[in-house]
Amino acid sequence: MATADITTDAHHHHEQTFWSKYVFSTDHKMIAMQYMFTGMFMAAIGGFMAYVFRMQLAFPGMEVPLFGLVGPNDYNALITNHGTIMIFWVAMPVLIAAFGNFLIPLMIGCDDMVFPKINRLSYQIFLLSAVILLISLAVPGGGFAGAWTAYPPLSAQAQYSGTALGSTLWLVAVALEFVAFLLGGINFVTTAMNSRAPGMKMYDIPMVIWMIVIASVLFMASVGPLIAGAIMLFMDQVVGTGFYDPARGGDPVLWQHLFWFFGHPEVYVVLLPALGITADIMCVFARKKLFAYRTALWTVFGTGILSFTVWAHHQFVAGIDPRMAHIFTVTTLLISIPIAELCFIYIATLYGGSITLSTPMLWALAFVAEFLIGGVTGIFLGASGADIYFHDTYFVLAHFHYTFFPIAIIGTFAGITMWFPKMFGRYMSEFWGKVHFWGTVIPFNIIFIPLFFLGTIGQHRRIYDYTNFPELSLPWMQDLRQLATVALIVMLLFQFIFLINMFYSMFRGKKAPKNPWRANTLEWTTESPPPHGNWPEGLPEVYRGPYEYSTPGRDEDYWPQNVPS
Amino acid sequence: MSEHAHEHPNYIKIWAVLVVLLGISVLGPLFGHPVVTLVTAFGIALVKAYLVAKNFMHVNVQKRFVAYMLLTCLVFMALFFFAAAPDVMKSEGNNWYKPEAQWQAGAGTSEGHGDH
Amino acid sequence: MRPIANTRSAAGIPTGRLAVWWVVASEIVIFGGLLASYVMHRLAHPAWAEQAMHTNVWAGGFNTLVLLTSSLSAVLAHKAAEEGDGPKAARLLGYTMLGGAMFVVVKAFEWTAEIQAGYTITSSTFWSFYYSAAGLHGLHVIGGVVIMGFVAAAARRNEELHRVELIGIYWHFVDIVWIFLFPLLYIAK
Ligand code: HEM
Ligand SMILES: [Cu+2]
């Protein structure tokens, strides 16, 4: 411990300028904030795009307030970049990078990431990638409009897409983002493996840390082929090779395989951190031990491996080998089992607990409830027979929004409301937190439930104007579209409540103590917000698992990990 | 750290073996037999990779999980190959064909499918 | 300043080495994806064998020899570093860098000759793979040489000697990639 004191002392002495504190910081907490606010900024842009194209769908040909007329190319560019942004510039940076950076060192009891400078570099590359993506929207020809999956030939050949520069900048931005997360991921995994507090053994690690680490590993193991694929696509775009051109000895389906080999593990990459955040919240606010910690953990390991075997369920109608379609149907249905098991584990954790319906807990419960709908509809899509009909309809779209929205939005709000007191040393308003909660979750369902019905009736995705399809523009269908759009606008407006609540509470909120939720994990044993170096009096040691709540025979209903027995 | 206090093998000897193997793989095609070439080219590449990984990278004296993690990545790549190859290697479908692949299959080179 | 986190070793492997192994793992899937794509195309296009005839086996073989030898000096540098002899490790790393440089120079001549003979990256998808795969590998060689320069400079002053091993692991990996690229691009006809 002596070394700990010396290092942190040295840290205290040097003066911090604005630049070194906020912009070029190597402190994991500051980098977490950078990721979080950049992600939230991008979420605002992605949300605005959704508003614009939903307005076009509900009221075709209308001058959209704050945007203007939406042309067909604008429409395609908007949906493409909405998807890209929400997955790569919102879900990834907030769920993995922001929470990973903030929580990993604090929850495993060390002073920083193992490679603080690489951590900073990771954020800087990420920021650069975001800037390039935003620039790509404004270049001549417009932003990339070939869907977030970027299938060739649309993505590969400017003669089809009409967005020569936009496509390439989009691709470069995505590739840079991958590099940023590879650097960040290696840092996360190495830190969690090597730098745990003395005494913290494998099964003493909080679930959220496990989940972020497993997610980082999945990312690292799955993104490689897509990086290779992106290089080939880049060559096709810029140099004029024919990797994806069947007329010249290439193959377009290869891209689909490379993309989804990454794409499906990627959905678990974002799912797992959200699952981890909710697990930790539920234990705290149900005052109960996580049910079957070890089973849950090994289930997640298994899911991670299985997630590499299901990718071609996105390609059932791409002309893939029918024998392969059978195999991928089976693996896809198999992977629903561990997910269902995890849901049961969560319910068992809640069962018999003394539940407090605080804002974070509401978000956590909503996560499981809403995600369930996403998971269940996935089973229909995983059966290749049904998917031949459902593919590329709004049923798919509603399916993955019922998975991604709970993950990227509900999970994020759960995490922010849970750790806000630790991040900023103040409470957020519970009342406004709950208003925001209901104002988000109710409209969310009103948006997407109609889309399931529209999809079942055969409404295709990625269509600019349904009035060109008489059988898809019956009055009741148009009514449902308008309902979804209005609900979206309501939901977006409710986000201002969150923003005001957050920024107001950051500076004016009630001061929070070290451990406002009476939780066990290590981050609650230091000041709120934690100083540079995290534990100035010496780093903590660990004596037990993270979820010892309501232990029989103890006065307190919690038993922090760092308290000697 | 203490785990790393291992014996250093005779690196020069291993290098010499690698060079001999390289020589064989270059000379293999001179026999003119495709199977021999396959073995001398790829069989030897595997042996060389194994020698480098074991003796130069010291994979064998790391904690066990290092080897597992690298092997898992390789297994994933094999999986990718076998699931994607049936589609990517197809040269014709209902309304399409790949001129390059077809033309070569028709040309009847050694590995052509012949059922044309 | 190095955080305390960096000095811990709960997994039983020093932090830097652990991180390099993860780098290698993520590189395996990058090259793995590229080479798997190449192999399936290659199997579907028997006539590519004819195009592969125009690659220069002797240049490729010589470069393999160069890389194998540079790996030898990298591992000898690691041994020297472990014995605490920084200057010797730096000198051996210097030989490895020389090898890397020679590899790139040979490639430059090879490619120039091929391009002059009319085999460019857009000539056919075989050549696209040829230049892309070797090019990506070449970038790894160049990157390795640059990083090695910093490591060697520090090692000369007997600083950060553990990094000699780390850059070595990376270098051997790049070597292994070439061990596979060589038969895939040059020998298989
Ligand atoms: C319970 C397990 C799940 C199953 C069985 C499942 C199944 C499927 C299937 C078969 C498709 C392809 C439908 C089609 O394009 O025709 C699909 C699409 C999709 N799923 Fe899931 N899914 C599951 C969970 C998830 C999760 C957890 C996420 C996100 C975190 C997710 C995100 C997506 C996305 C984004 C798409 C559409 C991609 C696109 O075409 O743009 N799914 N799902
Ligand atoms: Cu999927």
PDB file of C-alpha atoms and ligand atoms in Angstrom, chain A residues 264 310 313-314, ligand 2:
ATOM      1  CA  HIS A 264     -24.539 -10.980 -34.851  1.00  0.00           C
ATOM      2  CA  VAL A 310     -25.787 -17.974 -35.907  1.00  0.00           C
ATOM      3  CA  HIS A 313     -29.908 -16.076 -40.102  1.00  0.00           C
ATOM      4  CA  HIS A 314     -29.673 -12.579 -41.546  1.00  0.00           C
TER       5      HIS A 314
HETATM    6 CU    CU D   2     -28.539 -11.932 -35.683  1.00  0.00          CU
END
